[in-house]
PDB file of C-alpha atoms in Angstrom:
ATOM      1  CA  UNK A   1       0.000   0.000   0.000  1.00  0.00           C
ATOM      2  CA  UNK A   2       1.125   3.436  -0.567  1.00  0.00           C
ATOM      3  CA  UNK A   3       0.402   6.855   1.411  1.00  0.00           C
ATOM      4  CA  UNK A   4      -1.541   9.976  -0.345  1.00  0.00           C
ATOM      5  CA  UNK A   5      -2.906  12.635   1.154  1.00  0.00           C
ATOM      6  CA  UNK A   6      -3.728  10.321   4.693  1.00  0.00           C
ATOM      7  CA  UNK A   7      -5.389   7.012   2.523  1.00  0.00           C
ATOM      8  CA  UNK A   8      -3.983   4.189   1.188  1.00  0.00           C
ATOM      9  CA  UNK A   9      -4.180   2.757  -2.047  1.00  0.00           C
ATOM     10  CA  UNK A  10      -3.265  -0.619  -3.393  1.00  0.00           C
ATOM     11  CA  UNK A  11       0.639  -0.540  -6.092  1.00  0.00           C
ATOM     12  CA  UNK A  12       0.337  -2.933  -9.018  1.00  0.00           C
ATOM     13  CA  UNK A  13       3.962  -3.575 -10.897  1.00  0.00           C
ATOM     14  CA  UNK A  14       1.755  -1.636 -13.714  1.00  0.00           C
ATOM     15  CA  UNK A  15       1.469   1.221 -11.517  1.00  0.00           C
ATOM     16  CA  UNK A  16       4.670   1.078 -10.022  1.00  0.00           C
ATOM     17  CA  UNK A  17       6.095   0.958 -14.174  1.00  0.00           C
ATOM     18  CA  UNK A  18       4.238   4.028 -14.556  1.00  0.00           C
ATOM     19  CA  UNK A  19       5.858   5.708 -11.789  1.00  0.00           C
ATOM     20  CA  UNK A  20       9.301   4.547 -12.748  1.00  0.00           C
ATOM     21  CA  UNK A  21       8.485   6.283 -16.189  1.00  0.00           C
ATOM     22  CA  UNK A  22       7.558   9.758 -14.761  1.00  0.00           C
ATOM     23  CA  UNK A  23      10.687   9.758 -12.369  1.00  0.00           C
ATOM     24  CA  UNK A  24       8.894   8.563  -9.173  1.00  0.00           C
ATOM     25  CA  UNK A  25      10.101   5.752  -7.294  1.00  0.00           C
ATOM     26  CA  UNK A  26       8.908   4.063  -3.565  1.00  0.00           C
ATOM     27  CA  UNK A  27      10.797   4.125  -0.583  1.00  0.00           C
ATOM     28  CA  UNK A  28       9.701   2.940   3.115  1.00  0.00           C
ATOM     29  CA  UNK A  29      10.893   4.137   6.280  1.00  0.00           C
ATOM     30  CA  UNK A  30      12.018   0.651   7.276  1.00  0.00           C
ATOM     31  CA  UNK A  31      11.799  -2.846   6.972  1.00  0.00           C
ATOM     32  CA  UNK A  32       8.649  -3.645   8.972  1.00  0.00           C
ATOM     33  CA  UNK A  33       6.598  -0.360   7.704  1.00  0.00           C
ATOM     34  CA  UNK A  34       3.700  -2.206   5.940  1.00  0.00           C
ATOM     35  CA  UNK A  35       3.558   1.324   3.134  1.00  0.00           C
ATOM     36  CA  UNK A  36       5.609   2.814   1.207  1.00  0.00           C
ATOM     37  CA  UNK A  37       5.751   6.637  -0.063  1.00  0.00           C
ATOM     38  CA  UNK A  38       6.977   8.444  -2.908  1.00  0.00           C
ATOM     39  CA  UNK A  39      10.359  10.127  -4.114  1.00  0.00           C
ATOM     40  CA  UNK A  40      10.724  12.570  -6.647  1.00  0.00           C
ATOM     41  CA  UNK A  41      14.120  14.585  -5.842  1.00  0.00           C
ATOM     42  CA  UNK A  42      14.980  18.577  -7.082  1.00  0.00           C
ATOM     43  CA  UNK A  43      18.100  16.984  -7.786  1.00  0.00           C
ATOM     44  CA  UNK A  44      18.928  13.786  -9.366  1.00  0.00           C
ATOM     45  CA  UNK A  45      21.708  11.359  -9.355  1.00  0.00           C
ATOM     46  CA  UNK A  46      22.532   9.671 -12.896  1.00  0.00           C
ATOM     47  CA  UNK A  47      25.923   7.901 -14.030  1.00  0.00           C
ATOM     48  CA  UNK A  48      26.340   9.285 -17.932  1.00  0.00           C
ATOM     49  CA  UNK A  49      27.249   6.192 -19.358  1.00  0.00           C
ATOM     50  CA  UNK A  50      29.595   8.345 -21.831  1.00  0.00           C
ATOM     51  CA  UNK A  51      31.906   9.519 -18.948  1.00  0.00           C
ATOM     52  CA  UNK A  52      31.969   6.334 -16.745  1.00  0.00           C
ATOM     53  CA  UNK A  53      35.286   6.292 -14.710  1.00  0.00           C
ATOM     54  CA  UNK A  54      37.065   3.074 -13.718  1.00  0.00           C
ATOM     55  CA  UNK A  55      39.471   3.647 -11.171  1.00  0.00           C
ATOM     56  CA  UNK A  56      42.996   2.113 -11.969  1.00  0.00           C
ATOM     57  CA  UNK A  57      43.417   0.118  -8.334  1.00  0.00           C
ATOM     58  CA  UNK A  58      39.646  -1.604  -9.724  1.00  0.00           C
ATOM     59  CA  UNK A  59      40.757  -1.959 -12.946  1.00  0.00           C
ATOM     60  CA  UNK A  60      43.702  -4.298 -11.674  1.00  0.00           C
ATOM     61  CA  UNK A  61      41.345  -6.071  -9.280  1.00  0.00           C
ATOM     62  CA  UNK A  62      38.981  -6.621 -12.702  1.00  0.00           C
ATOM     63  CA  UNK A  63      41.852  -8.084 -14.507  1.00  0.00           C
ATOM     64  CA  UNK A  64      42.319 -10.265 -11.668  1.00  0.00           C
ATOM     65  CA  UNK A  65      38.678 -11.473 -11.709  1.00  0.00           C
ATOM     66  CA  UNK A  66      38.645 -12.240  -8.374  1.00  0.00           C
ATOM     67  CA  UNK A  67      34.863 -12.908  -8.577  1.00  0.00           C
ATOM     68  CA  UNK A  68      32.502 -14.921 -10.858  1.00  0.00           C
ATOM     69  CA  UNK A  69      29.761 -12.542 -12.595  1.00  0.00           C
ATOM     70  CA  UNK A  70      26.720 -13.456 -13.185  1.00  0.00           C
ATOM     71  CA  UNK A  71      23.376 -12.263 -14.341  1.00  0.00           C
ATOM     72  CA  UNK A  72      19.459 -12.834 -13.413  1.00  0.00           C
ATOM     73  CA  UNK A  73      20.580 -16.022 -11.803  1.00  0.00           C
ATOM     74  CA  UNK A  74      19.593 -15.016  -8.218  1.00  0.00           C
ATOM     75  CA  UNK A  75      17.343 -12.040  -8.103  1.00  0.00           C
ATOM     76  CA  UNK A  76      15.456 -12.767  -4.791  1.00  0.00           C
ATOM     77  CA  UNK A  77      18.820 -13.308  -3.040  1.00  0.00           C
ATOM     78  CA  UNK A  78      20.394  -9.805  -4.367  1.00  0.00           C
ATOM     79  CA  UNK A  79      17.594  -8.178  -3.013  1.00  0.00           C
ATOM     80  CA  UNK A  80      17.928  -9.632   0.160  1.00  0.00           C
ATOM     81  CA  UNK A  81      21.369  -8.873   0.094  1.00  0.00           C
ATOM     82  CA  UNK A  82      20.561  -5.369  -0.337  1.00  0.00           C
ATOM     83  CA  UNK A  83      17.827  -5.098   2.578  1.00  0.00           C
ATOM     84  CA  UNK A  84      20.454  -6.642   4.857  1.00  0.00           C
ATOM     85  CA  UNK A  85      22.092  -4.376   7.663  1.00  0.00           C
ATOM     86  CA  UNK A  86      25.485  -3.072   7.299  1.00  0.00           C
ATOM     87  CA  UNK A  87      28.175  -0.884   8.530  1.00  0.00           C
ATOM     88  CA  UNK A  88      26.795   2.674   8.277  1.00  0.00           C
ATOM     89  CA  UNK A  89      23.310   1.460   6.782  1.00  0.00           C
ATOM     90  CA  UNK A  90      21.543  -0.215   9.831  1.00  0.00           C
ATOM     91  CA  UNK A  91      18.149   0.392   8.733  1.00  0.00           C
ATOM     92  CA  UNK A  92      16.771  -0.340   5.141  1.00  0.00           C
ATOM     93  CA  UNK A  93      14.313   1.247   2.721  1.00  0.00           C
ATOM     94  CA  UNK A  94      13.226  -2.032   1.324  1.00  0.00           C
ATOM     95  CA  UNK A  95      10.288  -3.344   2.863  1.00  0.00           C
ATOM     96  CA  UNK A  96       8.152  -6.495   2.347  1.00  0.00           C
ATOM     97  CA  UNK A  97       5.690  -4.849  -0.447  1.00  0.00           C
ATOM     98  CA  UNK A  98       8.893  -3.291  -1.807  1.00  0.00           C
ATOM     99  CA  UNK A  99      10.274  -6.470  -1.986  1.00  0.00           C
ATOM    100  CA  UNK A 100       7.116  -8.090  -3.475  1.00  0.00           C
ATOM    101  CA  UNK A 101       6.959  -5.636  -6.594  1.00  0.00           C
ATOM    102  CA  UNK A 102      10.482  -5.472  -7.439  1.00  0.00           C
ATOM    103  CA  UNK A 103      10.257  -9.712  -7.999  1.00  0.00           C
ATOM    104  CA  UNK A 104       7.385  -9.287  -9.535  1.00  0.00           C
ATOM    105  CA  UNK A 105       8.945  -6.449 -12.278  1.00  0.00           C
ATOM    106  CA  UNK A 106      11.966  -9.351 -12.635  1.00  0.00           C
ATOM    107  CA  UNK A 107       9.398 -12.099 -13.464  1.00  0.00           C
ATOM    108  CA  UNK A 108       7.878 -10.032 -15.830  1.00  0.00           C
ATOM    109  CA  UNK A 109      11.646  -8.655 -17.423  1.00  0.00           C
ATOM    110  CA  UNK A 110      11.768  -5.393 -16.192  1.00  0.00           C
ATOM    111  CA  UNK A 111      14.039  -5.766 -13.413  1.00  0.00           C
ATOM    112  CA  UNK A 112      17.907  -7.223 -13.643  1.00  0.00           C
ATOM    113  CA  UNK A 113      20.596  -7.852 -10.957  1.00  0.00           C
ATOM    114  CA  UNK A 114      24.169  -8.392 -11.674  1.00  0.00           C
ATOM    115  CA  UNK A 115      25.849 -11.007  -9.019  1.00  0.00           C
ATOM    116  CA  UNK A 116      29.278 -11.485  -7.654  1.00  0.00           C
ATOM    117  CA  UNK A 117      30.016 -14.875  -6.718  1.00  0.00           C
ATOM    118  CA  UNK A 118      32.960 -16.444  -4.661  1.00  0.00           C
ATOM    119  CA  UNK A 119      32.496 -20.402  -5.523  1.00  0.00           C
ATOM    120  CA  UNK A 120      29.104 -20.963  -4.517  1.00  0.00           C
ATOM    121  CA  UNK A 121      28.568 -18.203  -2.049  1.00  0.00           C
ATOM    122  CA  UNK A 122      26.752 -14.695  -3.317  1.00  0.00           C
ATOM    123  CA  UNK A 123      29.042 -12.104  -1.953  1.00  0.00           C
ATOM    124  CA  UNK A 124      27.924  -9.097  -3.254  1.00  0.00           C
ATOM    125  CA  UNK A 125      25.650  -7.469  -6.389  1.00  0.00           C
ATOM    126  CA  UNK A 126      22.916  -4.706  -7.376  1.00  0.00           C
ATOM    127  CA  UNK A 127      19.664  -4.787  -8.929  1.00  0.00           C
ATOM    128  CA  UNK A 128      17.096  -2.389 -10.678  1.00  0.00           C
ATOM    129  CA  UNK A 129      14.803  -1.831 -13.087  1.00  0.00           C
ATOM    130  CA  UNK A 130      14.785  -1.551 -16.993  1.00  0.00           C
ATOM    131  CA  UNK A 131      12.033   0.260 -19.057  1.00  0.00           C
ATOM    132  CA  UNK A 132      12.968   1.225 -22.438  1.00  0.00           C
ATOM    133  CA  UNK A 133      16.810   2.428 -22.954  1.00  0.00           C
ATOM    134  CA  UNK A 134      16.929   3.380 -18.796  1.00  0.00           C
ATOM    135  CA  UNK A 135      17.613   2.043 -15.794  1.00  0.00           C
ATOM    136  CA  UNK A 136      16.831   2.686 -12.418  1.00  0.00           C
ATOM    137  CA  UNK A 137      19.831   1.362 -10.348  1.00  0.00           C
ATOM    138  CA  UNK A 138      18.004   0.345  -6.712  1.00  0.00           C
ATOM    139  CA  UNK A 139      20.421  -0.696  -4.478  1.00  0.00           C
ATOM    140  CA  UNK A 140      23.913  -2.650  -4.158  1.00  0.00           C
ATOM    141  CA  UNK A 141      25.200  -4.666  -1.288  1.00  0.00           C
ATOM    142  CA  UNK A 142      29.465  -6.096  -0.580  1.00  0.00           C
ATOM    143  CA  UNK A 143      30.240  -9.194   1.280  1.00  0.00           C
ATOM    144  CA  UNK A 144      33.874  -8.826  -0.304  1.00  0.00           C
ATOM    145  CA  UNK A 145      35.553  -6.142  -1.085  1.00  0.00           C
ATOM    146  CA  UNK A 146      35.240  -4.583  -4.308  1.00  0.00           C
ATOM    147  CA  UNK A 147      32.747  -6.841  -4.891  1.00  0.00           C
ATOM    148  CA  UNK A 148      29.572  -4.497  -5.535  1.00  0.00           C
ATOM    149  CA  UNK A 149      32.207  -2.027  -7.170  1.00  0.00           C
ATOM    150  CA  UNK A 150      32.526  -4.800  -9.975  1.00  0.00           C
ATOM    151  CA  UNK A 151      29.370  -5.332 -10.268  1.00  0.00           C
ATOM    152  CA  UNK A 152      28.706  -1.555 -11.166  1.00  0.00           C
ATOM    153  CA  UNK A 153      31.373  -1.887 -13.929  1.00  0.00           C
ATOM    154  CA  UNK A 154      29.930  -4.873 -15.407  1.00  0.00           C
ATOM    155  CA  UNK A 155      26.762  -3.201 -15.313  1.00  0.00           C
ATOM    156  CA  UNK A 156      28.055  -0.230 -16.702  1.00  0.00           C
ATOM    157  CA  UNK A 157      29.739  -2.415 -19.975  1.00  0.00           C
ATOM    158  CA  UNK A 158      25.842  -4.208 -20.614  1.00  0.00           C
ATOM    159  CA  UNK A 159      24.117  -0.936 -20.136  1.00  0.00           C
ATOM    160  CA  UNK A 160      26.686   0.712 -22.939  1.00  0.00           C
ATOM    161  CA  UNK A 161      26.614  -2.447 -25.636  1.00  0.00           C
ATOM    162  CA  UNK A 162      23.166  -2.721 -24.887  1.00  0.00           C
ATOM    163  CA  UNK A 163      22.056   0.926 -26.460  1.00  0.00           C
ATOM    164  CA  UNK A 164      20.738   2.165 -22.860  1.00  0.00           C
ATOM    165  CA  UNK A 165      20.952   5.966 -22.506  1.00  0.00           C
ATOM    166  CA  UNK A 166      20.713   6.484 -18.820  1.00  0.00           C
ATOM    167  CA  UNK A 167      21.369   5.275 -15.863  1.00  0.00           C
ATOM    168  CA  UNK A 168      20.005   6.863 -12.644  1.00  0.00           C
ATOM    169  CA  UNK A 169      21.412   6.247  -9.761  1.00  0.00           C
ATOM    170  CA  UNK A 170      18.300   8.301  -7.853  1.00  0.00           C
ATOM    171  CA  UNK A 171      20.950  10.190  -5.291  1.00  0.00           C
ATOM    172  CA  UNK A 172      24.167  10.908  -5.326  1.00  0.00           C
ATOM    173  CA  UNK A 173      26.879   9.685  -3.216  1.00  0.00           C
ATOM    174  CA  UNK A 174      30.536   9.982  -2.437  1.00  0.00           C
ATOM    175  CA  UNK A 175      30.851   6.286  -3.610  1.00  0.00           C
ATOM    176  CA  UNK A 176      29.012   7.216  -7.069  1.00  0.00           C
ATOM    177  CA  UNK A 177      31.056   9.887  -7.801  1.00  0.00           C
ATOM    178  CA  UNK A 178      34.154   7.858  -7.514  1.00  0.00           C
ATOM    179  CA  UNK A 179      32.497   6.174 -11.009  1.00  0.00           C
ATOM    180  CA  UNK A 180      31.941   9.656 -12.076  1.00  0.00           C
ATOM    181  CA  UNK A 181      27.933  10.174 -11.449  1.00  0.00           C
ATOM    182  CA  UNK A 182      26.453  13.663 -11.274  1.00  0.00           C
ATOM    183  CA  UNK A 183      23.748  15.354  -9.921  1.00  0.00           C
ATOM    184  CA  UNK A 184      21.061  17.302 -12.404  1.00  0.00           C
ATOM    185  CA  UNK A 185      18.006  19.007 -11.788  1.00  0.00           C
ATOM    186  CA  UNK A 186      14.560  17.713 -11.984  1.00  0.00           C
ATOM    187  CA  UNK A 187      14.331  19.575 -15.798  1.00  0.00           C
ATOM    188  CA  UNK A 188      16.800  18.048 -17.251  1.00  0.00           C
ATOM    189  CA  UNK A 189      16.563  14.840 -15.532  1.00  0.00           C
ATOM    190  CA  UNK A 190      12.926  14.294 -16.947  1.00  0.00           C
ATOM    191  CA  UNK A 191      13.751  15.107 -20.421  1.00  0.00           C
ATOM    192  CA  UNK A 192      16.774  12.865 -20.629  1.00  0.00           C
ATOM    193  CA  UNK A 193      14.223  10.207 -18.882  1.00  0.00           C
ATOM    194  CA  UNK A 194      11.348  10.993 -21.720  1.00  0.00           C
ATOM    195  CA  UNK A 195      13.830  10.406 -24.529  1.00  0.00           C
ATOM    196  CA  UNK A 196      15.226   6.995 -22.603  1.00  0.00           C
ATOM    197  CA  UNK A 197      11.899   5.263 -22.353  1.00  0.00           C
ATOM    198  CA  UNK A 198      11.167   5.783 -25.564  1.00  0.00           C
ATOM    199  CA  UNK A 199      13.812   3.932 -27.148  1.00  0.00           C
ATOM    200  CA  UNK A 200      14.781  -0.194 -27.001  1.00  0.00           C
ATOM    201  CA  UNK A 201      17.570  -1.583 -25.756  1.00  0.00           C
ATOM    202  CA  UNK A 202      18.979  -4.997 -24.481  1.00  0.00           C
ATOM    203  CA  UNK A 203      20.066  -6.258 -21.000  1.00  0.00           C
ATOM    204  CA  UNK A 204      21.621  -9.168 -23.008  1.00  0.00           C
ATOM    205  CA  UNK A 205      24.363  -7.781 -25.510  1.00  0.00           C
ATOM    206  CA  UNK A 206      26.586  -9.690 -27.576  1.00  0.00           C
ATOM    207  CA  UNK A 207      30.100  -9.458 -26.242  1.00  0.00           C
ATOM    208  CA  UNK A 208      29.763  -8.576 -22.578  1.00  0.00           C
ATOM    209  CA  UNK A 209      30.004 -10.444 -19.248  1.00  0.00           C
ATOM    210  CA  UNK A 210      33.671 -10.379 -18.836  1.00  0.00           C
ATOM    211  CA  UNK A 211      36.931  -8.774 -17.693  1.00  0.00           C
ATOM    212  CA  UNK A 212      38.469  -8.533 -20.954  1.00  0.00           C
ATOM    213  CA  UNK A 213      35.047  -7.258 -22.511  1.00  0.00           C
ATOM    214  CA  UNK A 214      34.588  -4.545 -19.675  1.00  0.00           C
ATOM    215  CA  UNK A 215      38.397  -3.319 -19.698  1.00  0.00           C
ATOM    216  CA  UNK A 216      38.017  -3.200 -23.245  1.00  0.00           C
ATOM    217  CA  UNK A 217      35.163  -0.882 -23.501  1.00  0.00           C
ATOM    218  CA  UNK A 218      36.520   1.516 -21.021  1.00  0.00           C
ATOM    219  CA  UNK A 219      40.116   1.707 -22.776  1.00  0.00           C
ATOM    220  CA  UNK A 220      37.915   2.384 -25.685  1.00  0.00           C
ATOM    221  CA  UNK A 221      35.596   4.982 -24.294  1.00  0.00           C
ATOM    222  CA  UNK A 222      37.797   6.531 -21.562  1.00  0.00           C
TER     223      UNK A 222
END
């Protein structure tokens, strides 16, 4: 359920779609707050996937691949991952109907997750959700070091082969800006997002999915 104006009314993954497509998107207070409520920032926080910046002390860990990546394969868990508590995030935004929605958008293609695994063990990844040629990155969560750092990269190198023109990072942090992410105002967020949803574009590119793919593309780009 969400909160307007003291009532409640019930979120479909159509509505929530909707929302995602006029630059709204849900956040709870906390874990066990049955509603959510509704973001829409002055100031934005997108990644332009033109000036992406790999740091060199990752770029050596890439080459290392000290992780397996993988994509789609555990969506539930990298959500989970996500909600869980760590240091300096004790509390989460993610609740139970959060939760809910964002499996159902996956189930129904319109949500992705890139995973870092060590053997058999998840230890680190992010998700969010696709419509048209943008995506809304949610959340991102590090058993391992570096390991939700590589993820971003390897999202980064689909999102570019795959013709995506934005990728919104809905605040900006000191970690984000590391990758080179900037903050725009509501304007000109909402006309890069009109021109974004009205294009296609592919999670699933030829070509990407590895070290030598991602290094590639940023030699190439950078």
């Amino acid at each position: 359920m969400a909160r307007r104006g003291g009532q409640r009314f019930e979120i479909t993954p159509s509505i929530l779609l909707k929302a995602y497509a006029c630059g709204i998107f849900p956040m709870a207070e906390k874990a066990d707050d049955p509603g959510i409520f509704w973001i829409d920032p002055t100031e934005r926080g997108i990644l332009p996937l033109d000036g992406f910046h790999l740091p060199r002390s990752l770029r050596k860990t890439i080459r290392r691949a000290p992780f397996e990546i993988r994509v789609d394969t555990a969506f539930p868990a990298v959500v989970d991952g996500c909600a869980e508590a760590a240091p300096g995030r004790m509390e989460t935004w993610i609740n139970g109907q959060i939760r809910s929605l964002t499996l159902a958008l996956f189930q129904e293609g319109f949500a992705h997750c890139v995973e870092a695994w060590e053997g058999e063990e998840l230890v680190g990844g992010l998700y969010g959700v696709s419509l048209g040629a943008a995506f809304f990155g949610e959340s991102m969560f590090s058993r391992r070091t570096d390991a939700s750092k590589i993820a971003l990269a390897y999202l980064w190198e689909r999102l570019s082969r795959g013709g995506y023109r934005l990728l919104d990072t809905q605040f900006l942090t000191s970690h984000l800006e590391r990758f080179g992410a900037i903050e725009i105002d509501r304007e000109t967020y909402q006309s890069l997002l009109a021109d974004a949803v009205a294009r296609d574009a592919t999670f699933y590119p030829a070509g990407a999915g590895t070290s030598e793919s991602v290094l590639q593309l940023f030699s190439q780009t950078s």
